[in-house]
CSV table of C-alpha atoms in Angstrom, one decimal:
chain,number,residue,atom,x,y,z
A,1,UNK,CA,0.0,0.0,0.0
A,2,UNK,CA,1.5,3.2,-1.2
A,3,UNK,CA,1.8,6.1,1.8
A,4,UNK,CA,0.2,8.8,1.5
A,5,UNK,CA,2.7,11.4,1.5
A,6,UNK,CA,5.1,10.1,-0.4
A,7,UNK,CA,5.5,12.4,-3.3
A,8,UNK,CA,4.6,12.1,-6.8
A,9,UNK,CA,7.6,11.0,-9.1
A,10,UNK,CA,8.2,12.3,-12.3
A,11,UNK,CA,10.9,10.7,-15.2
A,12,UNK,CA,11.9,13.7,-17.3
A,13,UNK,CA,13.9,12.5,-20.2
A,14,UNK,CA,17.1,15.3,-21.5
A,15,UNK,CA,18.0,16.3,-24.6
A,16,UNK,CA,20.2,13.3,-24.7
A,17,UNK,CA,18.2,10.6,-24.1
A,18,UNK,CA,18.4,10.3,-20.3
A,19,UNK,CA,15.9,10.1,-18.1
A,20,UNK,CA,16.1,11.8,-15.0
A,21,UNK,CA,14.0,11.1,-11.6
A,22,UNK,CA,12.6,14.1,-9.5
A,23,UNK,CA,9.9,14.4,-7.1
A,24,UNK,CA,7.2,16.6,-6.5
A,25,UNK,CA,8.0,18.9,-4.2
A,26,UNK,CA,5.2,21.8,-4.7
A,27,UNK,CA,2.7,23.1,-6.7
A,28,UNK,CA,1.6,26.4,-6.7
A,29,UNK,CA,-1.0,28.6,-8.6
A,30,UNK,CA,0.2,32.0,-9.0
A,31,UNK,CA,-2.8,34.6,-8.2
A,32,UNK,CA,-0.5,37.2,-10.7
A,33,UNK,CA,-0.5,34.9,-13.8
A,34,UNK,CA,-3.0,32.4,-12.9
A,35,UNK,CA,-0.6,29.9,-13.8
A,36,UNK,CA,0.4,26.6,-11.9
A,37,UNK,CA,4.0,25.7,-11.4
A,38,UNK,CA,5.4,22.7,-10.0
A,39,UNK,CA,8.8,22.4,-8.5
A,40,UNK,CA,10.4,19.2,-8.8
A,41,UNK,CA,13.8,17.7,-6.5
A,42,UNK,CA,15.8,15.1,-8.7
A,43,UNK,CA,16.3,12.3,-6.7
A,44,UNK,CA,18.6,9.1,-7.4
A,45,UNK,CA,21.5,7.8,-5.4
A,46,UNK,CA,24.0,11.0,-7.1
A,47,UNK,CA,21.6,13.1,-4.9
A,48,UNK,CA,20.9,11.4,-1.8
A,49,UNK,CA,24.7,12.5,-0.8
A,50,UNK,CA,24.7,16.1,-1.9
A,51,UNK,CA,24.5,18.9,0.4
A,52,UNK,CA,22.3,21.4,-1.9
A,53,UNK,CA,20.7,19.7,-4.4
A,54,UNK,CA,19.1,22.3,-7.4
A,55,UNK,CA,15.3,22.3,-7.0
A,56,UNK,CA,13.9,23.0,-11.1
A,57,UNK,CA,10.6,24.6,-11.8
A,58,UNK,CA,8.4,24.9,-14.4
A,59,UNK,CA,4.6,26.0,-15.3
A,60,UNK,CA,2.8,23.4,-15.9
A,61,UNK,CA,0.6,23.0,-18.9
A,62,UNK,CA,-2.7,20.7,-18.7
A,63,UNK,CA,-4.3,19.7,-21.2
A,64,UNK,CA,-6.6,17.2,-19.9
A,65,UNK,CA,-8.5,16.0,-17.0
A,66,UNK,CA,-6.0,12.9,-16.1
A,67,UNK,CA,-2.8,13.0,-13.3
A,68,UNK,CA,-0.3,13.0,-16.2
A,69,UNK,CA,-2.1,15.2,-18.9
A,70,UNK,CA,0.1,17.8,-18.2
A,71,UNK,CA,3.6,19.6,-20.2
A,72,UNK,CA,6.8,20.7,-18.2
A,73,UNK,CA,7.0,24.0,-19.8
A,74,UNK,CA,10.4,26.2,-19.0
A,75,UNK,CA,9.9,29.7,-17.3
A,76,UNK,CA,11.3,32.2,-19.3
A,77,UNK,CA,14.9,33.2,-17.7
A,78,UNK,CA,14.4,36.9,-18.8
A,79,UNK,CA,11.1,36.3,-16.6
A,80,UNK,CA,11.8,38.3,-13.5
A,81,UNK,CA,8.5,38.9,-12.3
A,82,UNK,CA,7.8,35.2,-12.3
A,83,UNK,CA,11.3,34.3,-10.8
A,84,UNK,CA,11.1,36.8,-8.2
A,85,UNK,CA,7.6,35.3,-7.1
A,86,UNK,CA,8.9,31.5,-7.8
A,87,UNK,CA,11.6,32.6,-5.5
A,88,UNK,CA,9.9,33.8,-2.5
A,89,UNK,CA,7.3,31.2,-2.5
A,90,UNK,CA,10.4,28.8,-2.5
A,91,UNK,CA,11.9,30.5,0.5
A,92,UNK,CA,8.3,30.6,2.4
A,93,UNK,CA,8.5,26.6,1.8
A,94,UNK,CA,11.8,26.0,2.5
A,95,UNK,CA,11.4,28.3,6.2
A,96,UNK,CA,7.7,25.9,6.9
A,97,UNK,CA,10.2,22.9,6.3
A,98,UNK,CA,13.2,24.0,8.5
């Protein structure tokens, strides 16, 4: 029987053909863009070791009514209003974790 807070994993292939594990760490719905973005924490035995592991984010697209009818799209980089908000919302997590 599958806990229930063990978080949604996600296998998100590069550009080179390797697919990468990361869990869900977040969602959020922005009240500025009324989008939904989802940060994800790669996870795998080269992470479980590291002291600050990159946390990636993106805004995810649905197109359907199903748990994986959904794109990974990437946030703009020139995107500072998003970033900045990304960003503080990420800090306001990582503070409720500590």
């Amino acid at each position: 029987m599958m806990q229930q807070n063990e978080p949604t994993r996600y296998v998100i292939p590069d550009g080179e053909g390797n697919d990468f594990e990361f869990a869900e760490r977040l969602r959020y719905e922005s009240p500025r863009s009324n989008k939904t973005y989802i940060f994800l924490e790669p996870i795998g035995a080269d992470y479980d070791e590291a002291e600050e592991v990159d946390i990636f984010v993106y805004e995810l697209d649905e197109y359907g009514d199903g748990d994986n009818d959904f794109n990974l799209v990437p946030i703009a980089e020139d995107d500072a209003e998003t970033w900045d908000e990304i960003e503080e919302v990420f800090n306001t997590l990582e503070d409720e974790l500590d």
